[in-house]
Structures are given as C-alpha cells and as structure tokens.
CSV table of C-alpha atoms in Angstrom, one decimal:
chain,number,residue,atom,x,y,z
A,1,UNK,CA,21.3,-3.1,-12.0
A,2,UNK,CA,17.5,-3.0,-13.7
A,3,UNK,CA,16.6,-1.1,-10.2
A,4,UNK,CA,19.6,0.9,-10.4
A,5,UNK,CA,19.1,2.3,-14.5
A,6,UNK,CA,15.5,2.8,-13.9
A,7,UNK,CA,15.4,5.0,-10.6
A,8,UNK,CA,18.2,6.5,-11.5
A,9,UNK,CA,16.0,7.7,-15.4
A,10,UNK,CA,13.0,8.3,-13.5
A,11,UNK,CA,14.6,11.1,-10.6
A,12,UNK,CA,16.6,12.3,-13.6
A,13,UNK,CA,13.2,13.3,-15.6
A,14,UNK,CA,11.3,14.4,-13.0
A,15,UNK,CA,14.2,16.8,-12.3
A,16,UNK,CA,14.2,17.8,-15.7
A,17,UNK,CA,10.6,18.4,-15.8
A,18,UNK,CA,11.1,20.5,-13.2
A,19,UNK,CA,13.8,22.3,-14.8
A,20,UNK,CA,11.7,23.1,-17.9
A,21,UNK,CA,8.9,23.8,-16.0
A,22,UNK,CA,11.2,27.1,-14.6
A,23,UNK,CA,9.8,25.4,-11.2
A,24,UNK,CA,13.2,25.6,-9.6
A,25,UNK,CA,13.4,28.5,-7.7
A,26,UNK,CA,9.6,28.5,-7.0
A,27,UNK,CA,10.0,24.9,-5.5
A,28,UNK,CA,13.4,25.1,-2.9
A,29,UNK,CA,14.0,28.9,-2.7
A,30,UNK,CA,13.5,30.7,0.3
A,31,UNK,CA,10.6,32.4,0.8
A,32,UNK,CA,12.4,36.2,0.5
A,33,UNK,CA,13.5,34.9,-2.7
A,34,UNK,CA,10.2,34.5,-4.3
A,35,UNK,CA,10.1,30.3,-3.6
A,36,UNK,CA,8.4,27.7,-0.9
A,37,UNK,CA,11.7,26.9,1.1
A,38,UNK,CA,12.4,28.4,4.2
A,39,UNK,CA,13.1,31.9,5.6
A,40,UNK,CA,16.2,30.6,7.3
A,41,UNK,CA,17.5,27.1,7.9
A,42,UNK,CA,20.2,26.2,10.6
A,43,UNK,CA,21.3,22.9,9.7
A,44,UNK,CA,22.2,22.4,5.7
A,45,UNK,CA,23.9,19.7,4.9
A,46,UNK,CA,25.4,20.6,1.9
A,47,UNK,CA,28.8,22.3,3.0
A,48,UNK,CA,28.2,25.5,0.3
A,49,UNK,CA,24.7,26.2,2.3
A,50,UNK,CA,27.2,26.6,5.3
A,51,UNK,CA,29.4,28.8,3.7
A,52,UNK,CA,27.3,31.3,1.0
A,53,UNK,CA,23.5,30.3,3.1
A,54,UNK,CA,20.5,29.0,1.1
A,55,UNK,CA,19.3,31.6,-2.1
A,56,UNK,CA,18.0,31.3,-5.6
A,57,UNK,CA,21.8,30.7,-6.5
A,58,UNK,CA,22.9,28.2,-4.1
A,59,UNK,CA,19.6,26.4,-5.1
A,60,UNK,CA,20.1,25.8,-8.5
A,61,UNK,CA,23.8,24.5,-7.2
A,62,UNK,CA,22.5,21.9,-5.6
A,63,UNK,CA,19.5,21.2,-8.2
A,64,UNK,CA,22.4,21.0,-10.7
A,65,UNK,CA,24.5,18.5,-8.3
A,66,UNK,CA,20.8,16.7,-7.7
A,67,UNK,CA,20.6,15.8,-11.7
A,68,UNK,CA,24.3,15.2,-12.3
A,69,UNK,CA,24.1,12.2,-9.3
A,70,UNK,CA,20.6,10.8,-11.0
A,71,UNK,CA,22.8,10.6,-14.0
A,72,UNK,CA,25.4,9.0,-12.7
A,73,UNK,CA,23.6,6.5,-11.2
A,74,UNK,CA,21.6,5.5,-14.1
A,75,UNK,CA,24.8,5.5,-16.3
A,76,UNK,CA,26.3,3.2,-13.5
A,77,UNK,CA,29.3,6.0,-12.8
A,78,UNK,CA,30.6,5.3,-9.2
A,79,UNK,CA,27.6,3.5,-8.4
A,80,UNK,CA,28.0,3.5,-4.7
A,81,UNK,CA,29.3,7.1,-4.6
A,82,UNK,CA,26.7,8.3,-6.8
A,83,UNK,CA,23.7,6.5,-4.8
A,84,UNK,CA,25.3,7.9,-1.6
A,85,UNK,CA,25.7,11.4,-3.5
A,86,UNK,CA,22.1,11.4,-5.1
A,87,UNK,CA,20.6,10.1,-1.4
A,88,UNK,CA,22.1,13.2,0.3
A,89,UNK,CA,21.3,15.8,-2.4
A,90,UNK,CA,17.6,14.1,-2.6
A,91,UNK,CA,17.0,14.9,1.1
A,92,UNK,CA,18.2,18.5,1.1
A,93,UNK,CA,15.8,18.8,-1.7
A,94,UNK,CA,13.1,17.7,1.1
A,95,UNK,CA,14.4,19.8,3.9
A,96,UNK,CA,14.3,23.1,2.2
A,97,UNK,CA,10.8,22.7,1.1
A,98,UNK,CA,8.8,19.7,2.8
A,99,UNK,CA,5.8,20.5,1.2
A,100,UNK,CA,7.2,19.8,-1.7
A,101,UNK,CA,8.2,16.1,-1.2
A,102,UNK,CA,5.7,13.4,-1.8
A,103,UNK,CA,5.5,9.7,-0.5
A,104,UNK,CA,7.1,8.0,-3.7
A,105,UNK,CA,10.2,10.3,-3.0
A,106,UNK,CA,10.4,9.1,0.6
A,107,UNK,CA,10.1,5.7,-1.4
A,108,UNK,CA,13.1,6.5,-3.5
A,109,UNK,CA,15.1,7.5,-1.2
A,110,UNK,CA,14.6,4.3,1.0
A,111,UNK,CA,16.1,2.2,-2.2
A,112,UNK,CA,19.0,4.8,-2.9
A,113,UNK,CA,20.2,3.6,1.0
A,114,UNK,CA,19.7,0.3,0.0
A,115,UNK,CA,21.8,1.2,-3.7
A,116,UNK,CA,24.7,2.7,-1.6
A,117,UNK,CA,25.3,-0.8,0.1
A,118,UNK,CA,24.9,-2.7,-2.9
A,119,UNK,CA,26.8,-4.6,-5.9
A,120,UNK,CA,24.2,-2.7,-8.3
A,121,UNK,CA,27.3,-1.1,-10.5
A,122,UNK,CA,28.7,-4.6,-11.0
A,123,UNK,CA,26.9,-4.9,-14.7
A,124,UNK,CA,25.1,-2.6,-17.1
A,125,UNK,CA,27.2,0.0,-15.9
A,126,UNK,CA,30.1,2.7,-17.0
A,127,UNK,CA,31.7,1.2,-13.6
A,128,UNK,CA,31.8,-2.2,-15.1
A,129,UNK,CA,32.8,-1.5,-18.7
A,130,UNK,CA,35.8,0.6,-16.6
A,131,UNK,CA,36.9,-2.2,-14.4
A,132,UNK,CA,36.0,-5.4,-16.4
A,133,UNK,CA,36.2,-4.1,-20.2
A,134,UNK,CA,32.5,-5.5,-21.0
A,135,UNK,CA,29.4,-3.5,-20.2
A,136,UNK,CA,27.7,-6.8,-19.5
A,137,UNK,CA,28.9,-9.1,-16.5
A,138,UNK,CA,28.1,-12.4,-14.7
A,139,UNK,CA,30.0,-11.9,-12.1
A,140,UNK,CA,27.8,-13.4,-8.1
A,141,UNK,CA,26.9,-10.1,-6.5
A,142,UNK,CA,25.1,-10.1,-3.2
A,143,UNK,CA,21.6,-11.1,-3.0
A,144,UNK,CA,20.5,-9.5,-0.1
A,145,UNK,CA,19.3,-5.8,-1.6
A,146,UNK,CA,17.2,-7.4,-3.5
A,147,UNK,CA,15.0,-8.8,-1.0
A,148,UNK,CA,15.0,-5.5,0.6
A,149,UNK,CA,13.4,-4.0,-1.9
A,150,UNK,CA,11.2,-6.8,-2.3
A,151,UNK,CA,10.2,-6.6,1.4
A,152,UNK,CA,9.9,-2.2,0.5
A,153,UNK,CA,7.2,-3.2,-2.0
A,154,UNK,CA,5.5,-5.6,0.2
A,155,UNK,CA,5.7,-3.3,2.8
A,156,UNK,CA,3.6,0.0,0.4
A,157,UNK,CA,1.5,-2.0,-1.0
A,158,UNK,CA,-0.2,-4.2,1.9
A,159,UNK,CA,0.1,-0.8,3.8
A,160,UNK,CA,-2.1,1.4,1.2
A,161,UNK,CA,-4.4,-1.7,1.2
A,162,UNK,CA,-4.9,-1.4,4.9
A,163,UNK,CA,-5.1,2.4,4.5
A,164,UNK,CA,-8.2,2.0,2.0
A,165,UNK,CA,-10.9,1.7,4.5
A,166,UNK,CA,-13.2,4.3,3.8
A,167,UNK,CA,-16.6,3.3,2.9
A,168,UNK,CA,-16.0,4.1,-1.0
A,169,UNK,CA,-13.6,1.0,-1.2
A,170,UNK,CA,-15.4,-1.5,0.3
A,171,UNK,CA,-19.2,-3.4,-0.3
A,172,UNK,CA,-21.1,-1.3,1.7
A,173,UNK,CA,-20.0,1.5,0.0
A,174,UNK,CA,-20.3,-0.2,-3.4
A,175,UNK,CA,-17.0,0.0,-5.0
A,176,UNK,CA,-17.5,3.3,-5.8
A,177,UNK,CA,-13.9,5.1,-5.2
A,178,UNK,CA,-12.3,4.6,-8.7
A,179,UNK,CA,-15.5,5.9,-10.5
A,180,UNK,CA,-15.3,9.1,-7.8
A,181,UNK,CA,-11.7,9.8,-8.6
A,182,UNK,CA,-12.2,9.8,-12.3
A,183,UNK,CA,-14.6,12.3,-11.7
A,184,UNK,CA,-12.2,14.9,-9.5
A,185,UNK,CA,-10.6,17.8,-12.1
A,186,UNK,CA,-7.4,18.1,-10.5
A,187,UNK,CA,-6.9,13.9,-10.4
A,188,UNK,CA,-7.4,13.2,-13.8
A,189,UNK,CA,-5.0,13.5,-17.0
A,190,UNK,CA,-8.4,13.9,-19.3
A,191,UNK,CA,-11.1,14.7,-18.7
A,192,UNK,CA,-14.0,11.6,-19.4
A,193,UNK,CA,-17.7,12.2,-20.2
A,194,UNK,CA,-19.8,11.4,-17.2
A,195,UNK,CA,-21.9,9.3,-19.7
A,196,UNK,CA,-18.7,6.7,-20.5
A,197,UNK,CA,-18.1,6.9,-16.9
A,198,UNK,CA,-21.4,6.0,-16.5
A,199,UNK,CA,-21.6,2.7,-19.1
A,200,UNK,CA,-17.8,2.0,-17.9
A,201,UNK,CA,-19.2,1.7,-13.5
A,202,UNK,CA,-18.9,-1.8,-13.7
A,203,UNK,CA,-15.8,-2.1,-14.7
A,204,UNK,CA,-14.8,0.7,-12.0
A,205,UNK,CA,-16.3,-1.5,-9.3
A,206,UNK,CA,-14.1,-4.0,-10.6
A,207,UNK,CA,-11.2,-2.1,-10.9
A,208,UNK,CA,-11.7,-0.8,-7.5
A,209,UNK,CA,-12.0,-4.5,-5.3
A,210,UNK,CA,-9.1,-5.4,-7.6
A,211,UNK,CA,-6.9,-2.7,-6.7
A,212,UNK,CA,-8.1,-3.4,-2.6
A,213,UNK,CA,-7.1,-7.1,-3.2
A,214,UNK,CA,-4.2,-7.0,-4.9
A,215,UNK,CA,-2.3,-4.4,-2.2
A,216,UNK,CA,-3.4,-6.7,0.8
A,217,UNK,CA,-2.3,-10.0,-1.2
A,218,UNK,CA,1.0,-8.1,-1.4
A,219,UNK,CA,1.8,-9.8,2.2
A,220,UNK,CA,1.8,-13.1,0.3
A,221,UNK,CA,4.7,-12.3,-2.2
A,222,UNK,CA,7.4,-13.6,-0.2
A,223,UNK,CA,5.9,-17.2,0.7
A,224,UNK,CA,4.7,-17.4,-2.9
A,225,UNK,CA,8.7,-16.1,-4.4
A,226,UNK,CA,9.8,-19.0,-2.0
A,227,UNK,CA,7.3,-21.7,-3.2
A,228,UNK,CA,9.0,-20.7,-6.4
A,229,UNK,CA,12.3,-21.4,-5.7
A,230,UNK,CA,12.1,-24.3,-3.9
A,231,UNK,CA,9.6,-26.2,-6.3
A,232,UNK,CA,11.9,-29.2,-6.6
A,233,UNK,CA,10.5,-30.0,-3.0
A,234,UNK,CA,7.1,-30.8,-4.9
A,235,UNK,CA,4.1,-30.5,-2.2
A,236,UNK,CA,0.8,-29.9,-3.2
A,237,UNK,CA,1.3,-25.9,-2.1
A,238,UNK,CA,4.3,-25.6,-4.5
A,239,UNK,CA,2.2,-27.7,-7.2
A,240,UNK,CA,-0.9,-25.2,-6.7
A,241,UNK,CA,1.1,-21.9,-6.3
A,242,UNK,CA,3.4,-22.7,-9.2
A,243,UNK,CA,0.2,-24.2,-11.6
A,244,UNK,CA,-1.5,-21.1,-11.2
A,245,UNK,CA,1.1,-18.9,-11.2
A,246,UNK,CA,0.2,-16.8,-8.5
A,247,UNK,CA,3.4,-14.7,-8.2
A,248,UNK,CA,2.8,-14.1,-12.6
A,249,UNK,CA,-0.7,-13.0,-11.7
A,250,UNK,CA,0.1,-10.5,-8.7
A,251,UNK,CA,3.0,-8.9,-11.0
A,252,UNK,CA,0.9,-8.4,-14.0
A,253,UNK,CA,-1.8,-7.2,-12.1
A,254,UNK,CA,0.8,-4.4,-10.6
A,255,UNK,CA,2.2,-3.6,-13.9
A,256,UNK,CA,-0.9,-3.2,-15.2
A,257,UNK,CA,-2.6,-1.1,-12.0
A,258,UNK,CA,0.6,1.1,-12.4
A,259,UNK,CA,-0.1,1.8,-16.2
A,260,UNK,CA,-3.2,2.4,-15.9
A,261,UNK,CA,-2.7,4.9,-13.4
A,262,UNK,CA,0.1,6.7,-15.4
A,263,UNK,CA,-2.5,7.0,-18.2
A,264,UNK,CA,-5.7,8.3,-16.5
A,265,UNK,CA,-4.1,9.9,-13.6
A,266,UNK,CA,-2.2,12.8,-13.1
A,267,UNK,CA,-0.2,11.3,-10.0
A,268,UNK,CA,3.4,12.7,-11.5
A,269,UNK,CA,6.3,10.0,-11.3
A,270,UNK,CA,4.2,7.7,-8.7
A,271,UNK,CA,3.2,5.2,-11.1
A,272,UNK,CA,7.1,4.7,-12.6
A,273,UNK,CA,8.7,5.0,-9.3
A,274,UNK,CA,7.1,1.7,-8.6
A,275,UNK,CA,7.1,0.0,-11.9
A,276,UNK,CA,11.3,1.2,-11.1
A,277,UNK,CA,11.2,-1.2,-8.8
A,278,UNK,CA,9.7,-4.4,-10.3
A,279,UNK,CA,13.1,-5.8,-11.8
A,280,UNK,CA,13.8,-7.1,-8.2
A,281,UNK,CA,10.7,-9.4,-8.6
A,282,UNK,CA,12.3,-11.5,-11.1
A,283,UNK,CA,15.7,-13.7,-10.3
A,284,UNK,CA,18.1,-12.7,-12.2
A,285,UNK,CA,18.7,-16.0,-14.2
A,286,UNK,CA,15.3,-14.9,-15.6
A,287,UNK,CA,15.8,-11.8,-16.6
A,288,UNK,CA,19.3,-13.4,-18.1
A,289,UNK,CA,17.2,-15.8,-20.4
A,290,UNK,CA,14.9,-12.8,-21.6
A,291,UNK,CA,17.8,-11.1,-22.3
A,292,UNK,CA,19.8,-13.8,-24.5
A,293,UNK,CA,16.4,-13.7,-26.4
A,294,UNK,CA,16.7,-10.8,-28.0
A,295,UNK,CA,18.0,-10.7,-31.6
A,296,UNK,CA,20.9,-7.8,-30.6
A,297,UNK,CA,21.9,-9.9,-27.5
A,298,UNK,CA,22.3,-13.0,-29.6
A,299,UNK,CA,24.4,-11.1,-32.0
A,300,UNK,CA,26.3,-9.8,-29.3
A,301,UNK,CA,27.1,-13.2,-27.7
A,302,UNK,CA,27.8,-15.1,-31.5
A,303,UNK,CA,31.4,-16.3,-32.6
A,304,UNK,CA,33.5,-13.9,-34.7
C-alpha cells in the first residue's frame, strides 16, 4: 500500500511539474505541432488517437487521463483498474516521444504491472474505506508483489554497480567520479566552489567506493531478508547477519545515497522513484509497529 501511495505522489508531481512548466505540448506533440513526438504514428493505443489522430489537443487528453490515473492510484480508487489505467497511459507517454522517457520511468512502469496484480488497494486506500468502512485494514493479502519488487531493486542496483566500470570509479582511477560530477554544470542543483570541492575530495572518494559497494552488495539482500526471518533457526550466519544488522545498514545507506542525490543533483524524480520503492524492504508487521507508535495512531486505536 506504502509502494502504492508513494508512486502513485511521485508520477502525479512530476506530471504536474510538467504541467506548470507549459512543457506539455513541447514534450508529446507532434513535430508539425511545435513538440518532440512524432510526425505520424500508426499504432496508438489509446482508442481517441485512433479516431481524432495524435495533436496538441488529443495530447493534453491523454496527459489529463495520465494525472487523473496517478491520482487515483495514490488515493487507492480502483486500485487495480487505476494501476492498469496509469500503466497504459504511462507507455503512450513513451511511444509518442521516446526521447523523452528515462530509465526510472521504465522502472515505474515495471512496478505499475506488478500493482495491477496485486492486493495493494486492500488498506490505506479510498477502495478500502468503500468496501470495509475503515481506511485502515489487517486483512492477509498476497505476499508475492512484494518480493517482486524487492527482486526489481536488487536487480537496478547490482546492475548500475556492474555498469560503473570506468576507470573514475575504481582504485586505479582514484575514486574520482563523484568529485567529477559535482563539477559538471548541467548535473548539479548548485553550483559548489572548486575550493570546498577540493577540502571535501576525501569524502568524495569515499562517497564514491561507497556508492560502488553498496549497488554490488545489493545481490546480497535477499539471503540477508531470509537470515532475518528465519532467525529462530540460530546459526552463527543468522547470529552475525542479524548482530550487525546488515540488511539496517544496506537500507540506510540507500536512503541516504538517494537523499543525497536529490539534494546535490539535478537527476529529476530518480532519486524518489527509488526511495518509492523502499516500503517493500520492511515486513509489514514492522511497519505495523511503527505505525501504532505514533501519538494519532494510538488515538485512533484507544476505547471510546
């Protein structure tokens, strides 16, 4: 459900950045039109393409339909319909103008096909305060799209740390990517004196064999999620994973990689598409005892 709210906010601002940005037209209109999406195009798959053919207007139909699904699936409104709807509209964002779609997009949209088969309306939802009177619910749900997303962020991660073989990322070259990127104009959010950069290279170095480690270490999350949950079984691998909380220590590290990109990096929605994603880390019987912690939970759940 935390999966579901959180993609659901993040496609619904970047939309709305676009929106306010007046970046619509320039984005998905066809090029005769004045925007980046094709001359022609033969194979829409929305049926109003079919009928009136792709233009400015037709375009802000389906960018309109595009945010109303995003909404819906945050709110928790027909969950399954409004993943399946949001899915279809989100890839005929990406036909009319490829150039236009990036990598954490294709990411989304891997997670919307796992949303459409999913129990992710079942709580937290408009769906569930409809059908069970309480916008909070225990009810068992499938486990199973959780993992897959799980096995989506192992997957990216261990992936981009295999990708990172230039000689910038590694000893030879010193470590020196993270300082080099602060240094590019058009990645940066501010722009930081070469002298801090400078004084601050060791901790780039660092930040930089972190960042390497961390992704490849990804391929460990699933052994280390199942030392967790079988630690009744006690052998000195559940004893040492579980002491040193390794699984703790590779999500904070991604929390805090992710933040830190969002604040020094211009890298648009990258950064909370990810962090979107991170709910499905934590079982939910965790996130049920964080919950109960908090003060308006606890007056929520007290006696009349």
């Amino acid at each position: 459900a935390l999966v579901r709210i959180l993609l659901g906010a993040v496609v619904l601002w970047d939309l709305y950045t676009v929106g306010r940005l007046h970046l619509v037209q320039v984005l998905w209109a066809p090029v005769e039109e004045g925007g980046l999406g094709p001359a022609s195009y033969s194979e829409p798959l929305i049926w109003f393409y079919q009928r009136y053919g792709v233009t400015t207007h037709t375009t802000y139909w389906l960018y309109g339909l595009t945010l109303a699904a995003a909404a819906m699936l945050m709110l928790g409104l027909f969950s399954r319909f409004s993943a399946l709807a949001l899915l279809l509209l989100y890839a005929q964002l990406e036909t009319l103008s490829p150039d236009a779609d990036r990598g954490i997009d294709t990411l989304l949209r891997d997670v919307m096909c796992i949303l459409v088969f999913s129990r992710a309306g079942a709580t937290m939802s408009l769906d569930a305060l409809l059908w069970q009177k309480k916008f909070f619910s225990d009810r068992l749900v499938p486990a199973w799209p959780r993992f897959l997303i799980i096995a989506q962020l192992v997957i990216l991660y261990f992936f981009a740390g295999l990708a990172k073989d230039a000689a910038s990322w590694s000893w030879g070259g010193g470590y020196v990517a993270l300082f080099y990127v602060l240094h590019e104009p058009h990645h940066i959010r501010f722009v930081i004196p070469h002298e801090a950069l400078v004084i601050a290279y060791p901790l780039t170095q660092m930040g930089t064999l972190t960042t390497v480690l961390w992704e490849r270490c990804s391929i460990f999350v699933p052994l280390l999620k199942w030392l967790r949950n079988t630690r009744e079984r006690d052998t000195k691998w559940h004893r040492w994973a579980n002491k040193l909380r390794l699984l703790e220590v590779w999500v904070s590290t991604g929390i805090f990689f992710h933040l830190m990109l969002a604040l020094l990096l211009a890298l648009g929605i990258f950064p909370w598409g990810c962090l979107a994603l991170y709910p499905a880390l934590a079982r939910p019987d965790t996130l049920r005892r964080w919950a109960s912690a908090l003060p308006w939970r606890e007056a929520q759940l007290a006696p009349a």
